[in-house]
Amino acid sequence: MFFADILETEGLGNRSYLAGGAQRAVVVDPPRDIDRVIASAARRGVRIVAVAETHVHNDYVSGGLELARLTGARYLVPAGASVAYARVAMSDGDTEGIDEGLVLRAVATPGHTPHHTSYVLEEDGRAVAVFTGGSLLIGSVGRPDLVEPRLTEQLARAQHTSAHRLASELADDVAVMPTHGFGSFCSAGQSGGDHSTIGTEKATNPALLSDAETFVEELLAGLDDVPAYYAHMGPANAAGPSPVDLTAPERADAGQIARRLAAGEWVVDLRNRVAFSQGHVAGSFNFEVEGQLATYLAWMMPWGKPVTLLAEHAEDIARAQRELARVGIDRPAAAAVGSPSDWACQGAPLAAFPRGTFADLAAAGKRDEKPVVLDVRRDGERVNGWIEGSVHIPVHQVHQRLHEVPAGTVWVHCAGGMRAAIAASVLDAAGRDAVAVDDGFAAAADAGLTLVTPAQN
C-alpha cells in the first residue's frame, strides 16, 4: 500500500511530498531545509531513492540537489530544463521505479514553465496520485508569467492544454497533489481546499470548465504582482544551490546594531506588530515572524543587502533564519535576542507609533484632521473597492516611493493589519508620522468611511 505524506511550507504557500511504499520513497519538489524531509523519511522507516523536481522553481530555492547528494538518491529533473549539474533527465513517458509495485511516470505538462513535468504515481499499474507541481492546482493553475514576458500567452495556452491532458488521461479518483496554490504567488488564482482529485477538478476548476480562448483571456487579466525576489530563484536553482547553513548567526550588541543602521543595512524586528508599535529601535523595520516573513522581506529588501534580525527569543531567530534560507537569504549578518532596551544604545530614545481602527480613522476625519490615508494592498485587491481619497502604494513598493506619500500624519491600512504594520514601520524609519490601522478592511464601510467601487469610479 502506498503512502503520500505532505510537507507544508506555509509561509510560501507550497507543499513538498514524501511518497512511497514499505521500504523506499521519492521526494517531490523538496524545500531548501531538507532536514525535515530526512526526518519524515526516518519516521516512516523508508529510504529515499529518488528526488523529483516538477520544474526549475521560481519562488523558492530547492533542496533537491543536496538531498539527492546526501541520500544517494537519483535526482529526476525535466529533460527540457537547462541546469548546470548532473541529473536524470526525465522526458514524457519516462518511468522510475520507487518501491515494489510503485512506479513514477513523467507526464509533460508545460505551462507554468516550458519544461514543466508532472509525475503520476502508479501502484501495480494503476494511477493513484499525480504530483502536479505548478500545473493543475486545486481550483486553479500555476501562473504562466514567471519565466519571460514574451512567453506568457504561449505558456497560458500550454497550461490549458496540460490541465486537459491530465484530466483526460487520469481516472477521476486519482489524487491531485500540487506544489503551489496554498497562498503561493505562483498560483494564477484563488486555490481552495487541502485535498482534491481529478474528478473534483473536472467539476470545479476553471481551467477544465473553460475553452482555451476564455481561459487565456481571464488568466492573463487576473495575474497579480510578482515578488521581486522571484527573479533570483530560477537562476539559483538552475546553477545548483549550495547546502543550507542554519547555524546561529553572529550576535549583535547595541553598538553594532547602531552601526549597521548607520550604514544603511536592514535591521528587522521580528516581534508582533503590537509590541513593535509600542517601542522599537529607531530605523528598524517590523516583519512579524508569524506573518509571511520570507515573502515580504525578500520582496522588499534590496537583494544582497545585509540583514540583522531582532527577536525576543532565540527560537524566533532560528525560525526566521530557516524561512529566509528558503528564498535565498542564506546568512543573516547578525542577530540579537532580548528587548528594545537591550538593542538601543544607552541614552537613545526608543521610537513608537500609534495603532488604530477604521472607526478611529473615521473619527479623525470628522475632527477635520484631514488624515492622509495610504492603502498598501495589491492592485488586485484594491480594484474591488477603496477608501475615497486614499493614496495607493502596494506594500512592496512603499520603501521606494516614500516621496509620493503626501505630507501629514499617514494612516496606513491593508486588508487585515500585517502589511499596514510593515509599511508603517518603513514610514516611521523615514521620520514620518504614521498610524497603523490594525483592522479588517470590511470594517471600513461599517465605520462610515466612503468607499469607491469600480462601478462608481
Short mmCIF file of C-alpha atoms in Angstrom, two decimals:
data_model
loop_
_atom_site.label_atom_id
_atom_site.label_comp_id
_atom_site.label_asym_id
_atom_site.label_seq_id
_atom_site.Cartn_x
_atom_site.Cartn_y
_atom_site.Cartn_z
CA MET A 1 0.00 0.00 0.00
CA PHE A 2 1.45 3.35 -0.99
CA PHE A 3 1.61 6.46 1.16
CA ALA A 4 1.96 10.16 0.25
CA ASP A 5 2.88 12.50 3.08
CA ILE A 6 2.52 16.26 2.76
CA LEU A 7 5.35 18.52 3.92
CA GLU A 8 3.90 22.02 4.30
CA THR A 9 5.89 25.21 3.77
CA GLU A 10 3.11 27.52 4.90
CA GLY A 11 4.96 30.82 4.74
CA LEU A 12 5.46 30.38 1.00
CA GLY A 13 2.18 28.59 0.29
CA ASN A 14 3.89 25.46 -1.01
CA ARG A 15 3.92 21.74 -0.42
CA SER A 16 6.51 19.02 -0.89
CA TYR A 17 5.74 15.32 -0.82
CA LEU A 18 7.30 12.14 0.52
CA ALA A 19 5.67 9.18 -1.23
CA GLY A 20 6.46 5.52 -1.41
CA GLY A 21 5.88 2.04 -0.09
CA ALA A 22 7.11 -0.16 2.71
CA GLN A 23 10.82 0.38 2.16
CA ARG A 24 11.59 3.11 -0.37
CA ALA A 25 10.26 6.56 -1.26
CA VAL A 26 10.51 9.53 -3.58
CA VAL A 27 10.54 13.19 -2.55
CA VAL A 28 8.79 15.60 -4.92
CA ASP A 29 9.76 19.28 -5.04
CA PRO A 30 11.73 19.32 -1.75
CA PRO A 31 12.18 22.51 0.28
CA ARG A 32 15.59 24.08 0.93
CA ASP A 33 15.65 22.91 4.55
CA ILE A 34 15.92 19.20 3.85
CA ASP A 35 16.46 18.17 7.47
CA ARG A 36 12.71 17.95 7.92
CA VAL A 37 12.40 15.78 4.81
CA ILE A 38 15.03 13.39 6.13
CA ALA A 39 13.27 13.31 9.50
CA SER A 40 9.95 12.46 7.80
CA ALA A 41 11.57 9.58 5.93
CA ALA A 42 13.13 8.35 9.17
CA ARG A 43 9.74 8.36 10.90
CA ARG A 44 8.33 6.32 8.03
CA GLY A 45 11.30 3.96 8.10
CA VAL A 46 11.89 4.35 4.36
CA ARG A 47 14.94 5.08 2.25
CA ILE A 48 14.78 7.97 -0.20
CA VAL A 49 15.72 6.51 -3.58
CA ALA A 50 14.56 9.35 -5.85
CA VAL A 51 14.14 13.11 -5.67
CA ALA A 52 11.90 14.59 -8.37
CA GLU A 53 11.56 18.21 -9.46
CA THR A 54 8.48 19.17 -11.46
CA HIS A 55 10.29 22.27 -12.73
CA VAL A 56 13.08 24.73 -12.02
CA HIS A 57 11.34 26.69 -9.29
CA ASN A 58 10.84 30.43 -9.50
CA ASP A 59 9.61 31.05 -5.96
CA TYR A 60 11.98 29.21 -3.63
CA VAL A 61 15.41 27.63 -3.52
CA SER A 62 15.18 23.86 -3.85
CA GLY A 63 16.97 21.44 -1.57
CA GLY A 64 16.74 18.71 -4.18
CA LEU A 65 20.36 18.66 -5.29
CA GLU A 66 21.69 18.44 -1.74
CA LEU A 67 19.05 15.90 -0.70
CA ALA A 68 20.00 13.64 -3.60
CA ARG A 69 23.68 14.00 -2.73
CA LEU A 70 23.19 13.17 0.94
CA THR A 71 20.90 10.19 0.38
CA GLY A 72 22.41 8.82 -2.82
CA ALA A 73 19.01 9.16 -4.50
CA ARG A 74 18.55 9.61 -8.22
CA TYR A 75 17.80 13.25 -9.00
CA LEU A 76 14.95 13.49 -11.52
CA VAL A 77 14.71 16.82 -13.37
CA PRO A 78 12.72 17.57 -16.53
CA ALA A 79 14.84 16.97 -19.62
CA GLY A 80 13.97 20.38 -21.04
CA ALA A 81 15.32 22.25 -18.03
CA SER A 82 18.72 23.87 -18.55
CA VAL A 83 20.72 23.13 -15.41
CA ALA A 84 24.43 23.14 -14.57
CA TYR A 85 24.61 19.82 -12.70
CA ALA A 86 24.27 16.13 -13.45
CA ARG A 87 20.76 14.73 -13.11
CA VAL A 88 18.43 12.08 -14.52
CA ALA A 89 16.72 13.88 -17.40
CA MET A 90 13.03 12.97 -17.40
CA SER A 91 11.08 13.13 -20.66
CA ASP A 92 7.40 12.46 -21.30
CA GLY A 93 6.64 8.82 -20.60
CA ASP A 94 9.86 8.03 -18.70
CA THR A 95 9.42 5.92 -15.59
CA GLU A 96 11.32 5.49 -12.34
CA GLY A 97 10.83 2.55 -10.01
CA ILE A 98 10.28 3.58 -6.40
CA ASP A 99 9.29 0.50 -4.41
CA GLU A 100 7.79 -2.90 -5.11
CA GLY A 101 4.78 -2.27 -7.34
CA LEU A 102 5.30 1.52 -7.25
CA VAL A 103 6.42 3.44 -10.33
CA LEU A 104 6.69 7.16 -11.03
CA ARG A 105 5.79 8.16 -14.60
CA ALA A 106 6.68 11.53 -16.14
CA VAL A 107 3.97 13.47 -17.98
CA ALA A 108 4.96 16.61 -19.89
CA THR A 109 2.74 19.46 -18.67
CA PRO A 110 4.25 22.72 -19.96
CA GLY A 111 2.61 25.99 -18.95
CA HIS A 112 3.97 27.11 -15.59
CA THR A 113 7.38 26.76 -17.27
CA PRO A 114 8.19 25.48 -20.76
CA HIS A 115 9.72 22.29 -19.36
CA HIS A 116 7.22 21.62 -16.56
CA THR A 117 6.65 17.92 -15.85
CA SER A 118 4.07 16.21 -13.64
CA TYR A 119 4.63 12.79 -12.12
CA VAL A 120 1.99 10.09 -11.92
CA LEU A 121 2.43 7.57 -9.11
CA GLU A 122 1.27 4.16 -10.25
CA GLU A 123 0.61 1.24 -7.91
CA ASP A 124 0.54 -2.14 -9.64
CA GLY A 125 -0.03 -0.40 -12.95
CA ARG A 126 -2.91 1.82 -11.74
CA ALA A 127 -2.54 5.58 -11.30
CA VAL A 128 -3.23 6.56 -7.69
CA ALA A 129 -1.83 10.10 -7.42
CA VAL A 130 -0.38 12.80 -9.62
CA PHE A 131 2.18 15.32 -8.42
CA THR A 132 1.25 18.35 -10.49
CA GLY A 133 3.76 20.94 -9.26
CA GLY A 134 2.66 24.21 -10.83
CA SER A 135 0.38 22.71 -13.46
CA LEU A 136 -3.11 21.67 -12.30
CA LEU A 137 -3.67 23.17 -8.85
CA ILE A 138 -6.64 22.83 -6.52
CA GLY A 139 -9.21 25.07 -8.16
CA SER A 140 -6.65 26.90 -10.28
CA VAL A 141 -3.42 26.54 -12.27
CA GLY A 142 0.12 27.82 -11.88
CA ARG A 143 0.74 31.23 -13.37
CA PRO A 144 2.48 31.35 -16.76
CA ASP A 145 4.22 34.73 -16.48
CA LEU A 146 7.22 33.92 -14.30
CA VAL A 147 9.67 32.84 -16.99
CA GLU A 148 9.70 35.51 -19.69
CA PRO A 149 7.05 38.10 -20.64
CA ARG A 150 7.27 37.18 -24.31
CA LEU A 151 6.27 33.62 -23.48
CA THR A 152 3.36 34.39 -21.18
CA GLU A 153 0.47 33.96 -23.62
CA GLN A 154 2.07 30.91 -25.23
CA LEU A 155 2.55 29.31 -21.82
CA ALA A 156 -1.00 30.18 -20.78
CA ARG A 157 -2.29 28.21 -23.77
CA ALA A 158 0.05 25.36 -22.93
CA GLN A 159 -1.24 25.42 -19.35
CA HIS A 160 -4.80 24.91 -20.57
CA THR A 161 -3.71 22.01 -22.79
CA SER A 162 -1.72 20.40 -19.96
CA ALA A 163 -4.60 20.62 -17.49
CA HIS A 164 -6.92 18.97 -20.00
CA ARG A 165 -4.35 16.28 -20.73
CA LEU A 166 -4.18 15.29 -17.07
CA ALA A 167 -7.97 15.34 -16.78
CA SER A 168 -8.44 13.16 -19.84
CA GLU A 169 -5.69 10.63 -19.16
CA LEU A 170 -6.26 10.03 -15.44
CA ALA A 171 -9.21 8.46 -13.64
CA ASP A 172 -11.49 10.60 -11.51
CA ASP A 173 -10.30 9.07 -8.24
CA VAL A 174 -6.62 9.94 -8.79
CA ALA A 175 -5.41 12.29 -6.04
CA VAL A 176 -4.18 15.70 -7.23
CA MET A 177 -1.09 16.79 -5.28
CA PRO A 178 0.20 20.21 -6.38
CA THR A 179 3.26 22.02 -5.07
CA HIS A 180 1.80 25.52 -5.37
CA GLY A 181 -1.56 27.04 -4.60
CA PHE A 182 -1.87 27.28 -0.81
CA GLY A 183 -1.20 31.02 -0.65
CA SER A 184 1.67 30.92 -3.12
CA PHE A 185 2.15 33.78 -5.57
CA CYS A 186 2.84 31.03 -8.15
CA SER A 187 -0.89 30.35 -8.27
CA ALA A 188 -2.80 32.13 -11.02
CA GLY A 189 -5.94 32.40 -8.90
CA GLN A 190 -7.56 31.55 -5.61
CA SER A 191 -6.80 27.96 -4.71
CA GLY A 192 -9.04 26.45 -2.09
CA GLY A 193 -9.10 23.22 -0.13
CA ASP A 194 -6.45 20.87 1.14
CA HIS A 195 -7.21 17.78 -0.92
CA SER A 196 -8.60 17.09 -4.37
CA THR A 197 -8.98 14.53 -7.11
CA ILE A 198 -9.10 14.63 -10.88
CA GLY A 199 -12.89 14.22 -10.69
CA THR A 200 -13.25 17.16 -8.33
CA GLU A 201 -11.09 19.35 -10.56
CA LYS A 202 -13.14 18.41 -13.61
CA ALA A 203 -16.22 19.68 -11.83
CA THR A 204 -14.76 22.86 -10.31
CA ASN A 205 -11.50 24.04 -11.88
CA PRO A 206 -11.96 26.98 -14.31
CA ALA A 207 -9.15 25.60 -16.48
CA LEU A 208 -11.22 22.48 -17.12
CA LEU A 209 -14.55 24.28 -17.48
CA SER A 210 -13.47 26.96 -19.99
CA ASP A 211 -12.49 26.88 -23.64
CA ALA A 212 -8.91 27.86 -24.39
CA GLU A 213 -9.66 31.42 -25.53
CA THR A 214 -11.78 32.26 -22.50
CA PHE A 215 -9.30 30.63 -20.16
CA VAL A 216 -6.32 32.53 -21.55
CA GLU A 217 -8.14 35.88 -21.56
CA GLU A 218 -9.30 35.51 -17.96
CA LEU A 219 -5.99 34.10 -16.76
CA LEU A 220 -3.94 36.95 -18.20
CA ALA A 221 -6.38 39.57 -16.91
CA GLY A 222 -6.18 38.22 -13.37
CA LEU A 223 -2.42 37.94 -12.89
CA ASP A 224 -1.15 39.52 -9.68
CA ASP A 225 2.15 41.20 -8.81
CA VAL A 226 5.29 39.06 -8.94
CA PRO A 227 7.53 39.18 -5.85
CA ALA A 228 10.83 40.80 -6.85
CA TYR A 229 12.96 38.03 -5.38
CA TYR A 230 11.48 35.53 -7.84
CA ALA A 231 13.97 36.85 -10.38
CA HIS A 232 16.78 35.27 -8.36
CA MET A 233 15.21 31.87 -7.62
CA GLY A 234 15.28 30.33 -11.09
CA PRO A 235 18.97 31.11 -11.73
CA ALA A 236 19.91 29.80 -8.27
CA ASN A 237 18.08 26.54 -8.87
CA ALA A 238 19.49 26.13 -12.36
CA ALA A 239 23.06 26.72 -11.17
CA GLY A 240 22.71 24.31 -8.25
CA PRO A 241 22.02 25.71 -4.79
CA SER A 242 24.65 25.39 -2.10
CA PRO A 243 23.87 23.38 1.04
CA VAL A 244 21.81 25.33 3.54
CA ASP A 245 23.58 26.67 6.63
CA LEU A 246 21.29 27.10 9.62
CA THR A 247 23.97 27.62 12.28
CA ALA A 248 23.29 30.58 14.56
CA PRO A 249 24.36 33.99 13.20
CA GLU A 250 26.79 36.34 14.92
CA ARG A 251 25.33 38.06 17.98
CA ALA A 252 24.99 41.83 17.72
CA ASP A 253 25.18 44.27 20.61
CA ALA A 254 23.58 47.72 20.68
CA GLY A 255 26.66 49.38 19.21
CA GLN A 256 26.80 47.02 16.26
CA ILE A 257 23.08 47.44 15.61
CA ALA A 258 23.55 51.22 15.55
CA ARG A 259 26.50 50.92 13.17
CA ARG A 260 24.56 48.67 10.82
CA LEU A 261 21.64 51.08 10.76
CA ALA A 262 24.00 53.98 10.08
CA ALA A 263 25.50 52.02 7.18
CA GLY A 264 22.06 51.66 5.58
CA GLU A 265 21.69 47.97 6.33
CA TRP A 266 18.32 46.46 7.20
CA VAL A 267 17.59 45.74 10.85
CA VAL A 268 14.42 43.67 11.12
CA ASP A 269 12.40 43.38 14.32
CA LEU A 270 10.52 40.06 14.30
CA ARG A 271 8.19 40.82 17.22
CA ASN A 272 4.45 41.10 16.80
CA ARG A 273 3.17 44.39 15.45
CA VAL A 274 1.56 45.49 18.73
CA ALA A 275 4.82 45.20 20.64
CA PHE A 276 6.78 46.87 17.85
CA SER A 277 4.47 49.88 17.67
CA GLN A 278 4.83 50.43 21.42
CA GLY A 279 8.62 50.67 21.30
CA HIS A 280 11.44 49.77 18.92
CA VAL A 281 14.91 50.75 17.80
CA ALA A 282 14.59 53.82 15.60
CA GLY A 283 15.20 52.93 11.97
CA SER A 284 14.30 49.24 12.31
CA PHE A 285 11.57 47.58 10.25
CA ASN A 286 8.81 45.30 11.52
CA PHE A 287 8.28 41.97 9.78
CA GLU A 288 6.45 39.63 12.13
CA VAL A 289 7.91 36.15 12.37
CA GLU A 290 4.32 34.90 12.49
CA GLY A 291 3.48 36.61 9.19
CA GLN A 292 4.63 35.88 5.65
CA LEU A 293 8.13 36.87 6.65
CA ALA A 294 10.11 35.31 3.80
CA THR A 295 7.77 36.56 1.08
CA TYR A 296 7.55 40.19 2.13
CA LEU A 297 11.06 40.72 3.45
CA ALA A 298 12.66 39.13 0.39
CA TRP A 299 10.28 41.11 -1.84
CA MET A 300 11.09 44.48 -0.28
CA MET A 301 14.72 44.25 0.77
CA PRO A 302 17.31 45.16 -1.88
CA TRP A 303 18.78 41.85 -2.99
CA GLY A 304 22.05 41.11 -1.24
CA LYS A 305 21.59 43.78 1.42
CA PRO A 306 22.86 42.61 4.85
CA VAL A 307 20.05 41.97 7.33
CA THR A 308 20.20 41.86 11.12
CA LEU A 309 17.39 40.08 12.98
CA LEU A 310 15.98 41.15 16.36
CA ALA A 311 13.66 38.95 18.41
CA GLU A 312 12.55 38.25 21.95
CA HIS A 313 13.63 34.62 21.79
CA ALA A 314 16.38 32.63 20.07
CA GLU A 315 13.71 30.29 18.70
CA ASP A 316 12.26 33.17 16.69
CA ILE A 317 15.67 33.95 15.20
CA ALA A 318 16.11 30.31 14.22
CA ARG A 319 12.64 30.15 12.67
CA ALA A 320 13.20 33.34 10.69
CA GLN A 321 16.60 32.15 9.53
CA ARG A 322 15.07 28.91 8.26
CA GLU A 323 12.30 30.75 6.41
CA LEU A 324 14.70 33.23 4.81
CA ALA A 325 17.06 30.47 3.68
CA ARG A 326 14.19 29.03 1.67
CA VAL A 327 14.23 32.13 -0.54
CA GLY A 328 17.97 32.53 -0.82
CA ILE A 329 18.69 34.88 2.09
CA ASP A 330 21.17 32.43 3.49
CA ARG A 331 23.01 34.11 6.34
CA PRO A 332 21.76 37.00 8.47
CA ALA A 333 24.63 39.42 9.07
CA ALA A 334 23.88 39.31 12.79
CA ALA A 335 21.11 38.78 15.32
CA ALA A 336 20.13 39.90 18.80
CA VAL A 337 17.75 38.47 21.37
CA GLY A 338 16.00 40.40 24.14
CA SER A 339 14.02 43.63 24.11
CA PRO A 340 14.35 47.10 22.53
CA SER A 341 16.10 48.41 25.63
CA ASP A 342 18.82 45.81 25.01
CA TRP A 343 19.16 46.74 21.33
CA ALA A 344 19.30 50.54 21.58
CA CYS A 345 22.43 52.39 22.67
CA GLN A 346 22.36 53.78 26.18
CA GLY A 347 20.52 57.07 26.23
CA ALA A 348 19.00 56.61 22.76
CA PRO A 349 15.21 57.01 22.89
CA LEU A 350 13.03 54.25 21.50
CA ALA A 351 10.70 55.03 18.62
CA ALA A 352 6.95 54.28 18.66
CA PHE A 353 3.82 54.99 16.67
CA PRO A 354 0.08 54.60 17.34
CA ARG A 355 -2.26 51.91 16.09
CA GLY A 356 -5.91 52.43 15.27
CA THR A 357 -9.04 51.05 13.66
CA PHE A 358 -11.11 52.23 10.72
CA ALA A 359 -13.50 53.74 13.25
CA ASP A 360 -10.59 55.76 14.63
CA LEU A 361 -9.74 56.89 11.11
CA ALA A 362 -13.33 57.99 10.51
CA ALA A 363 -13.31 59.91 13.78
CA ALA A 364 -10.09 61.67 12.80
CA GLY A 365 -11.73 62.76 9.55
CA LYS A 366 -14.72 64.12 11.40
CA ARG A 367 -12.37 66.16 13.58
CA ASP A 368 -11.18 67.80 10.34
CA GLU A 369 -7.67 66.48 10.83
CA LYS A 370 -7.52 65.69 7.09
CA PRO A 371 -5.60 62.46 7.57
CA VAL A 372 -3.57 61.02 4.73
CA VAL A 373 -4.84 57.51 4.00
CA LEU A 374 -2.33 55.09 2.47
CA ASP A 375 -3.70 51.84 1.05
CA VAL A 376 -0.89 49.26 0.78
CA ARG A 377 -2.92 46.40 -0.66
CA ARG A 378 -2.01 44.94 -4.04
CA ASP A 379 -3.65 46.11 -7.26
CA GLY A 380 -5.80 43.00 -7.43
CA GLU A 381 -7.26 43.76 -4.00
CA ARG A 382 -7.84 47.48 -4.45
CA VAL A 383 -9.72 47.00 -7.69
CA ASN A 384 -12.72 45.75 -5.72
CA GLY A 385 -13.04 48.99 -3.74
CA TRP A 386 -11.07 51.60 -1.83
CA ILE A 387 -11.47 54.47 0.61
CA GLU A 388 -12.29 57.69 -1.15
CA GLY A 389 -9.24 59.95 -1.43
CA SER A 390 -6.77 57.28 -0.37
CA VAL A 391 -3.29 57.04 -1.87
CA HIS A 392 -2.41 53.62 -3.23
CA ILE A 393 1.11 52.21 -2.99
CA PRO A 394 1.41 48.41 -2.59
CA VAL A 395 3.43 47.50 0.48
CA HIS A 396 6.32 46.08 -1.52
CA GLN A 397 6.80 49.48 -3.20
CA VAL A 398 6.43 51.77 -0.19
CA HIS A 399 10.14 51.97 0.64
CA GLN A 400 10.90 53.04 -2.94
CA ARG A 401 8.04 55.53 -3.26
CA LEU A 402 8.10 57.39 0.04
CA HIS A 403 8.31 60.66 -1.87
CA GLU A 404 4.80 60.03 -3.22
CA VAL A 405 3.21 59.94 0.24
CA PRO A 406 1.62 63.35 0.97
CA ALA A 407 2.70 65.40 3.98
CA GLY A 408 0.88 64.91 7.25
CA THR A 409 0.03 62.03 9.53
CA VAL A 410 -0.34 58.88 7.44
CA TRP A 411 -2.98 56.30 8.33
CA VAL A 412 -1.78 53.07 6.73
CA HIS A 413 -4.13 50.18 6.04
CA CYS A 414 -4.15 46.87 4.19
CA ALA A 415 -6.72 44.07 4.32
CA GLY A 416 -6.03 42.93 7.86
CA GLY A 417 -3.15 44.72 9.57
CA MET A 418 0.09 42.82 8.94
CA ARG A 419 1.16 44.70 5.82
CA ALA A 420 -0.01 48.00 7.29
CA ALA A 421 2.39 47.40 10.18
CA ILE A 422 5.25 46.75 7.76
CA ALA A 423 4.52 49.93 5.82
CA ALA A 424 4.06 51.98 9.00
CA SER A 425 7.48 50.82 10.20
CA VAL A 426 9.02 51.92 6.90
CA LEU A 427 7.38 55.35 7.21
CA ASP A 428 8.43 55.61 10.85
CA ALA A 429 12.04 54.74 9.97
CA ALA A 430 11.96 57.56 7.42
CA GLY A 431 10.84 60.04 10.05
CA ARG A 432 7.17 60.21 9.02
CA ASP A 433 4.24 60.26 11.44
CA ALA A 434 2.27 57.06 10.87
CA VAL A 435 -0.75 55.32 12.33
CA ALA A 436 -1.04 51.59 11.61
CA VAL A 437 -4.65 50.59 11.01
CA ASP A 438 -4.90 47.16 12.61
CA ASP A 439 -8.35 46.24 11.36
CA GLY A 440 -10.10 44.19 8.69
CA PHE A 441 -10.98 46.17 5.57
CA ALA A 442 -14.62 45.10 5.83
CA ALA A 443 -14.84 47.39 8.88
CA ALA A 444 -14.14 50.48 6.75
CA ALA A 445 -17.69 50.72 5.45
CA ASP A 446 -19.16 49.95 8.88
CA ALA A 447 -17.13 52.86 10.27
CA GLY A 448 -18.85 55.23 7.85
CA LEU A 449 -15.88 55.80 5.54
CA THR A 450 -16.85 56.48 1.95
CA LEU A 451 -15.79 53.64 -0.34
CA VAL A 452 -15.30 53.87 -4.08
CA THR A 453 -16.05 50.81 -6.17
CA PRO A 454 -15.15 50.25 -9.83
CA ALA A 455 -18.77 50.80 -10.87
CA GLN A 456 -18.77 54.20 -9.17
CA ASN A 457 -15.37 55.29 -10.42
#
